[in-house]
Amino acid sequence: MRVLVTGGAGFIGSAVCRQLVLEAGASVVNVDKLTYAANLASLASIEGTSCYRFEQHDICDQEAVTRLFHEWEPSAVIHLAAESHVDRSITGSAAFVSTNIVGTYTLLEAARRYYDGLSSQRRSQFRFIHVSTDEVYGSLGPVDCFREDTPYRPSSPYSASKAASDHLALAWYKTYGLPVIVSNCSNNYGPFQFPEKLIPLTVLNAIEHKPLPVYGDGSNVRDWLHVDDHAAGLIRLLFEGRAGEKYNFGGDSERSNLEVVTQICDVLDRLRPGPTARRSLISFVPDRPGHDARYAIDASKARSELGWQPTRSFEQGLADTVEWYLASGAWWARARNMVYDGARLGLPATRH
């Protein structure tokens, strides 16, 4: 199997590439624009192997994307390339519209033309996995979970752009017969995550004994899924997923943001004690505009149809993640020192 992975130098994409090559025995063509959050060092374990190739392209480049399909002749696509940080979408939505909507359209069209030219046998095996987020569903109250049939109510420019791309993907299945599968996942965490997201930002700030910002009162709840468990689910879709269907992946690990931050503090205090308890570094800052209160995933469809389930508890997965960042300063130093210094994002300019 040869899989074309878009966004394979990103956090989730690199995990998918590593598992495809090292565990699934697949050949991978990784297509990535290499924007600020991408890091080819995340792929060091498969770089140079005969089953892995990297191509630097923007998925909005129709000519380049079309050439990739005809040159590499993939048997499947896992589409992960996206702008993904809500805070950045609040102050710079144009990139999200371009990559998440226009880029997805460009990729779907190239895939459709390529698929139409395949033999009947290869058409029966081809899959286009479109990877999305639970944020398209909007905000939950204190009970219930997102299911595959939950209506979309996106709150941010990021989630709105992903909702649009989901609709495009499913329309290309219904109108053109392209065998698309859409996945929606809860918050991912684990090694190799760019340090603008909650967990790596908190870990690195806590390592350096810097303030630990928590939005609002820290009561916003997310369901946390280890990136390797998510990657395993996406690969299952290649073999067991049904075309035209949606599948939710979640970790059954709901935690408030404040709980996550305090747990990181406690893990670091145990692994690398400092002059004071790190909980004292927590500071509450103005909330993100339109901040959804709670996300939770019902992953029963993925469990029953794919035989998938998360394999890591949040406590063990978080401890392992903290240890990885402690041991991987060479990986995150460039991002921390040259790309993103940890400054607050997502507050639009005040109008006078």
Coordinates of C-alpha atoms in Angstrom, one line a residue:
M1 CA 0.0 0.0 0.0
R2 CA 1.2 3.5 -0.9
V3 CA -0.3 6.3 1.1
L4 CA -0.2 10.0 0.3
V5 CA -0.2 11.8 3.6
T6 CA -0.7 15.6 3.6
G7 CA 0.6 17.6 6.5
G8 CA 2.9 14.7 7.5
A9 CA 5.5 17.0 9.1
G10 CA 3.0 18.2 11.6
F11 CA 2.1 16.8 15.0
I12 CA -0.6 14.2 14.1
G13 CA 0.7 13.7 10.5
S14 CA 4.2 12.7 11.6
A15 CA 2.7 10.1 14.0
V16 CA 0.7 8.7 11.1
C17 CA 3.7 8.6 8.9
R18 CA 5.8 6.8 11.5
Q19 CA 3.1 4.2 12.2
L20 CA 2.4 3.6 8.5
V21 CA 6.1 2.9 7.8
L22 CA 7.3 1.2 11.0
E23 CA 4.2 -0.7 12.0
A24 CA 1.9 -1.1 9.0
G25 CA 4.6 -1.8 6.4
A26 CA 3.2 0.8 4.0
S27 CA 5.0 3.2 1.7
V28 CA 4.4 6.9 2.4
V29 CA 4.6 10.0 0.4
N30 CA 4.6 12.9 2.8
V31 CA 3.4 16.2 1.3
D32 CA 3.9 19.3 3.5
K33 CA 4.2 23.0 2.9
L34 CA 6.5 23.3 6.0
T35 CA 4.8 26.1 7.7
Y36 CA 5.8 27.3 11.1
A37 CA 4.4 24.3 13.0
A38 CA 6.0 21.6 10.8
N39 CA 9.2 19.9 11.8
L40 CA 11.0 17.3 9.6
A41 CA 13.0 16.2 12.7
S42 CA 9.8 14.5 13.9
L43 CA 10.3 12.0 11.0
A44 CA 13.9 11.2 11.8
S45 CA 13.1 7.5 12.6
I46 CA 11.9 6.9 9.0
E47 CA 13.9 9.5 7.0
G48 CA 16.1 7.7 4.5
T49 CA 14.1 4.5 4.5
S50 CA 13.0 3.0 1.2
C51 CA 9.3 3.3 2.2
Y52 CA 9.3 7.0 2.8
R53 CA 9.5 10.1 0.6
F54 CA 9.0 13.8 1.3
E55 CA 7.6 16.4 -1.1
Q56 CA 7.4 20.1 -0.2
H57 CA 4.3 21.5 -1.7
D58 CA 1.2 23.7 -0.8
I59 CA -2.0 21.7 -1.2
C60 CA -3.5 24.8 -2.8
D61 CA -1.1 24.3 -5.7
Q62 CA -3.4 22.4 -8.2
E63 CA -0.6 21.6 -10.7
A64 CA 1.7 20.2 -8.0
V65 CA -1.0 18.2 -6.3
T66 CA -2.2 16.7 -9.7
R67 CA 1.4 15.7 -10.5
L68 CA 1.8 14.0 -7.2
F69 CA -1.2 11.7 -7.8
H70 CA 0.0 10.7 -11.2
E71 CA 3.7 10.3 -10.3
W72 CA 3.2 8.4 -7.0
E73 CA -0.1 6.6 -7.8
P74 CA -1.3 6.2 -4.2
S75 CA -3.8 3.6 -3.1
A76 CA -5.0 5.9 -0.3
V77 CA -4.9 9.5 0.9
I78 CA -4.8 10.6 4.6
H79 CA -5.5 14.4 4.5
L80 CA -4.2 16.1 7.6
A81 CA -2.7 19.3 6.2
A82 CA -4.5 22.2 8.0
E83 CA -4.1 25.4 10.0
S84 CA -5.2 24.2 13.4
H85 CA -4.6 26.7 16.2
V86 CA -7.8 28.4 17.3
D87 CA -6.0 31.4 18.7
R88 CA -4.2 32.1 15.5
S89 CA -7.5 31.9 13.6
I90 CA -9.0 34.6 15.7
T91 CA -6.4 37.2 14.5
G92 CA -5.5 35.7 11.1
S93 CA -8.4 33.8 9.6
A94 CA -7.3 34.1 5.9
A95 CA -4.7 31.3 6.2
F96 CA -7.4 29.0 7.6
V97 CA -9.8 29.7 4.8
S98 CA -7.0 29.2 2.2
T99 CA -5.5 25.9 3.5
N100 CA -8.5 24.3 5.2
I101 CA -11.1 25.1 2.6
V102 CA -9.4 25.9 -0.7
G103 CA -6.6 23.4 -0.1
T104 CA -9.1 20.6 0.7
Y105 CA -11.1 21.4 -2.4
T106 CA -7.9 21.3 -4.6
L107 CA -6.9 18.0 -3.1
L108 CA -10.4 16.5 -3.5
E109 CA -10.6 17.6 -7.2
A110 CA -7.1 16.1 -7.9
A111 CA -8.1 12.9 -6.1
R112 CA -11.4 12.7 -8.1
R113 CA -9.7 13.0 -11.4
Y114 CA -7.1 10.4 -10.4
Y115 CA -9.7 8.0 -9.0
D116 CA -11.8 8.2 -12.2
G117 CA -8.8 6.9 -14.2
L118 CA -8.1 3.9 -12.0
S119 CA -9.0 0.3 -12.9
S120 CA -12.1 -1.1 -11.2
Q121 CA -10.0 -3.2 -8.8
R122 CA -7.9 -0.2 -7.7
R123 CA -11.0 1.9 -7.4
S124 CA -12.5 -0.6 -5.0
Q125 CA -9.4 -0.3 -2.7
F126 CA -8.9 3.4 -2.9
R127 CA -9.8 5.5 0.2
F128 CA -9.6 9.3 1.0
I129 CA -9.4 9.9 4.7
H130 CA -10.3 13.5 5.6
V131 CA -9.1 14.2 9.2
S132 CA -11.1 16.8 11.1
T133 CA -11.8 17.9 14.7
D134 CA -14.6 17.7 17.3
E135 CA -14.6 21.5 17.4
V136 CA -16.9 21.5 14.3
Y137 CA -19.8 20.4 16.6
G138 CA -19.5 23.5 18.8
S139 CA -19.9 23.5 22.6
L140 CA -21.6 20.9 24.9
G141 CA -23.4 21.4 28.1
P142 CA -22.4 19.5 31.3
V143 CA -23.8 16.2 29.9
D144 CA -24.0 14.2 26.6
C145 CA -21.3 13.6 23.9
F146 CA -20.6 14.4 20.3
R147 CA -21.8 11.6 18.0
E148 CA -21.3 11.3 14.2
D149 CA -24.8 12.7 13.6
T150 CA -24.4 15.7 16.0
P151 CA -25.3 18.9 14.1
Y152 CA -22.4 21.3 13.3
R153 CA -22.2 24.5 15.3
P154 CA -18.6 25.8 14.8
S155 CA -17.6 28.8 17.0
S156 CA -14.2 29.9 15.7
P157 CA -12.8 30.7 12.3
Y158 CA -10.7 27.5 12.7
S159 CA -13.6 25.3 13.4
A160 CA -15.8 26.9 10.8
S161 CA -13.1 26.3 8.2
K162 CA -12.8 22.7 9.2
A163 CA -16.6 22.3 9.1
A164 CA -16.6 23.6 5.6
S165 CA -13.9 21.1 4.6
D166 CA -15.9 18.3 6.1
H167 CA -18.9 19.2 4.0
L168 CA -16.8 19.4 0.9
A169 CA -15.3 16.0 1.5
L170 CA -18.7 14.3 2.0
A171 CA -20.2 16.2 -1.0
W172 CA -17.4 14.7 -3.2
Y173 CA -18.5 11.3 -2.0
K174 CA -22.2 11.9 -2.6
T175 CA -21.9 13.7 -5.9
Y176 CA -18.8 12.1 -7.5
G177 CA -18.5 8.8 -5.8
L178 CA -15.1 9.5 -4.4
P179 CA -14.7 7.0 -1.5
V180 CA -14.2 9.6 1.3
I181 CA -14.2 8.9 5.0
V182 CA -14.4 11.8 7.5
S183 CA -12.9 11.4 11.0
N184 CA -13.4 13.8 13.9
C185 CA -11.1 13.6 16.9
S186 CA -10.9 15.1 20.4
N187 CA -7.8 17.1 21.6
N188 CA -4.6 15.2 20.8
Y189 CA -1.5 15.3 23.0
G190 CA 1.9 13.5 23.0
P191 CA 5.5 13.9 21.7
F192 CA 6.4 16.2 18.9
Q193 CA 3.5 18.7 19.4
F194 CA 4.3 22.4 18.5
P195 CA 4.6 24.4 21.7
E196 CA 1.6 26.8 21.1
K197 CA -1.0 24.2 22.3
L198 CA -2.0 23.9 26.0
I199 CA 0.0 20.9 27.1
P200 CA 3.4 21.5 25.4
L201 CA 3.2 25.2 26.2
T202 CA 2.5 24.5 29.9
V203 CA 5.2 21.8 30.0
L204 CA 7.9 24.1 28.6
N205 CA 6.9 27.1 30.7
A206 CA 6.9 24.9 33.8
I207 CA 10.3 23.5 33.0
E208 CA 11.6 27.1 32.8
H209 CA 9.6 28.2 35.8
K210 CA 7.7 30.8 33.8
P211 CA 4.0 31.8 34.4
L212 CA 1.5 29.2 33.4
P213 CA -1.4 31.0 31.7
V214 CA -4.9 29.5 32.1
Y215 CA -7.8 31.0 30.1
G216 CA -10.7 32.4 32.1
D217 CA -11.3 30.3 35.2
G218 CA -9.8 27.1 33.7
S219 CA -13.2 25.3 33.8
N220 CA -13.4 24.6 30.0
V221 CA -13.4 20.8 29.5
R222 CA -11.7 18.8 26.7
D223 CA -11.5 15.1 26.0
W224 CA -7.8 14.1 25.6
L225 CA -6.6 11.5 23.1
H226 CA -3.0 10.4 22.8
V227 CA -1.7 11.1 19.3
D228 CA -0.5 7.5 18.8
D229 CA -3.9 6.1 19.6
H230 CA -5.4 8.6 17.1
A231 CA -2.9 7.6 14.4
A232 CA -3.8 4.0 14.9
G233 CA -7.4 4.7 14.4
L234 CA -6.8 6.6 11.2
I235 CA -4.8 3.7 9.8
R236 CA -7.7 1.3 10.8
L237 CA -9.9 3.4 8.6
L238 CA -7.9 2.5 5.5
F239 CA -8.8 -1.2 6.0
E240 CA -12.1 -1.2 7.9
G241 CA -13.7 2.2 7.4
R242 CA -16.8 2.5 5.2
A243 CA -16.8 5.0 2.4
G244 CA -19.2 7.9 2.9
E245 CA -19.2 7.5 6.7
K246 CA -18.0 9.6 9.6
Y247 CA -16.1 8.2 12.6
N248 CA -15.4 10.0 15.9
F249 CA -12.2 9.2 17.9
G250 CA -12.0 10.2 21.5
G251 CA -9.9 9.3 24.6
D252 CA -12.6 9.0 27.2
S253 CA -10.5 11.4 29.2
E254 CA -12.4 14.5 30.0
R255 CA -10.4 17.1 32.0
S256 CA -10.8 20.8 32.7
N257 CA -7.9 22.9 31.5
L258 CA -7.0 23.7 35.1
E259 CA -6.9 20.0 35.9
V260 CA -4.5 19.4 33.0
V261 CA -2.2 22.3 34.0
T262 CA -2.1 21.2 37.7
Q263 CA -1.4 17.6 36.7
I264 CA 1.6 18.8 34.6
C265 CA 2.9 20.8 37.5
D266 CA 2.7 17.7 39.8
V267 CA 4.4 15.5 37.3
L268 CA 7.3 17.9 36.8
D269 CA 7.7 18.6 40.5
R270 CA 8.2 14.8 40.9
L271 CA 10.5 14.4 37.9
R272 CA 12.5 17.7 38.2
P273 CA 11.9 19.5 41.5
G274 CA 12.3 23.2 41.5
P275 CA 12.7 26.0 44.1
T276 CA 8.9 26.2 44.5
A277 CA 5.9 24.1 43.7
R278 CA 4.9 24.8 40.1
R279 CA 1.3 25.2 40.9
S280 CA 2.3 28.6 42.2
L281 CA 3.1 29.6 38.6
I282 CA -0.5 29.3 37.5
S283 CA -2.0 32.6 36.4
F284 CA -5.5 33.2 35.1
V285 CA -5.7 35.4 31.9
P286 CA -8.5 36.9 29.8
D287 CA -10.5 34.2 28.2
R288 CA -10.4 33.4 24.5
P289 CA -13.3 35.0 22.5
G290 CA -16.0 32.4 21.8
H291 CA -14.3 29.8 24.0
D292 CA -16.4 26.6 23.9
A293 CA -17.3 25.2 27.3
R294 CA -17.0 21.5 26.9
Y295 CA -16.1 18.8 24.3
A296 CA -16.7 15.1 24.7
I297 CA -16.6 12.3 22.1
D298 CA -18.7 9.2 21.8
A299 CA -16.4 6.8 20.0
S300 CA -18.6 3.8 20.1
K301 CA -18.9 3.6 16.3
A302 CA -15.1 3.4 15.9
R303 CA -15.0 0.8 18.7
S304 CA -17.7 -1.5 17.2
E305 CA -16.9 -1.1 13.5
L306 CA -13.1 -0.7 13.5
G307 CA -12.2 -2.7 16.7
W308 CA -10.3 0.5 17.8
Q309 CA -10.0 1.9 21.3
P310 CA -7.5 4.1 23.1
T311 CA -4.7 2.2 24.8
R312 CA -3.2 4.8 27.1
S313 CA -4.7 6.3 30.2
F314 CA -4.4 10.1 30.3
E315 CA -2.3 9.9 33.5
Q316 CA 0.3 7.6 32.0
G317 CA 0.2 9.3 28.6
L318 CA 0.7 12.8 30.1
A319 CA 3.6 11.6 32.3
D320 CA 5.2 10.0 29.3
T321 CA 4.7 13.2 27.3
V322 CA 6.3 15.3 30.0
E323 CA 9.3 13.0 30.1
W324 CA 9.7 13.2 26.4
Y325 CA 9.8 17.0 26.5
L326 CA 12.4 16.9 29.3
A327 CA 14.6 14.6 27.1
S328 CA 14.0 16.3 23.8
G329 CA 15.3 19.9 24.2
A330 CA 17.0 19.7 20.8
W331 CA 13.7 19.1 19.1
W332 CA 11.7 22.0 20.7
A333 CA 14.5 24.5 21.2
R334 CA 14.2 25.9 17.6
A335 CA 10.5 26.3 17.8
R336 CA 10.7 27.8 21.3
N337 CA 13.5 30.2 20.5
M338 CA 13.0 31.1 16.8
V339 CA 9.5 30.4 15.8
Y340 CA 7.2 31.0 18.8
D341 CA 8.3 32.4 22.1
G342 CA 5.2 31.5 24.1
A343 CA 3.5 34.9 23.9
R344 CA -0.3 35.1 24.2
L345 CA -2.2 34.7 21.0
G346 CA -5.8 35.1 20.0
L347 CA -6.8 38.4 21.4
P348 CA -8.1 40.7 18.6
A349 CA -7.1 44.3 18.7
T350 CA -9.3 46.6 20.7
R351 CA -11.4 49.0 18.7
H352 CA -11.5 52.6 19.7

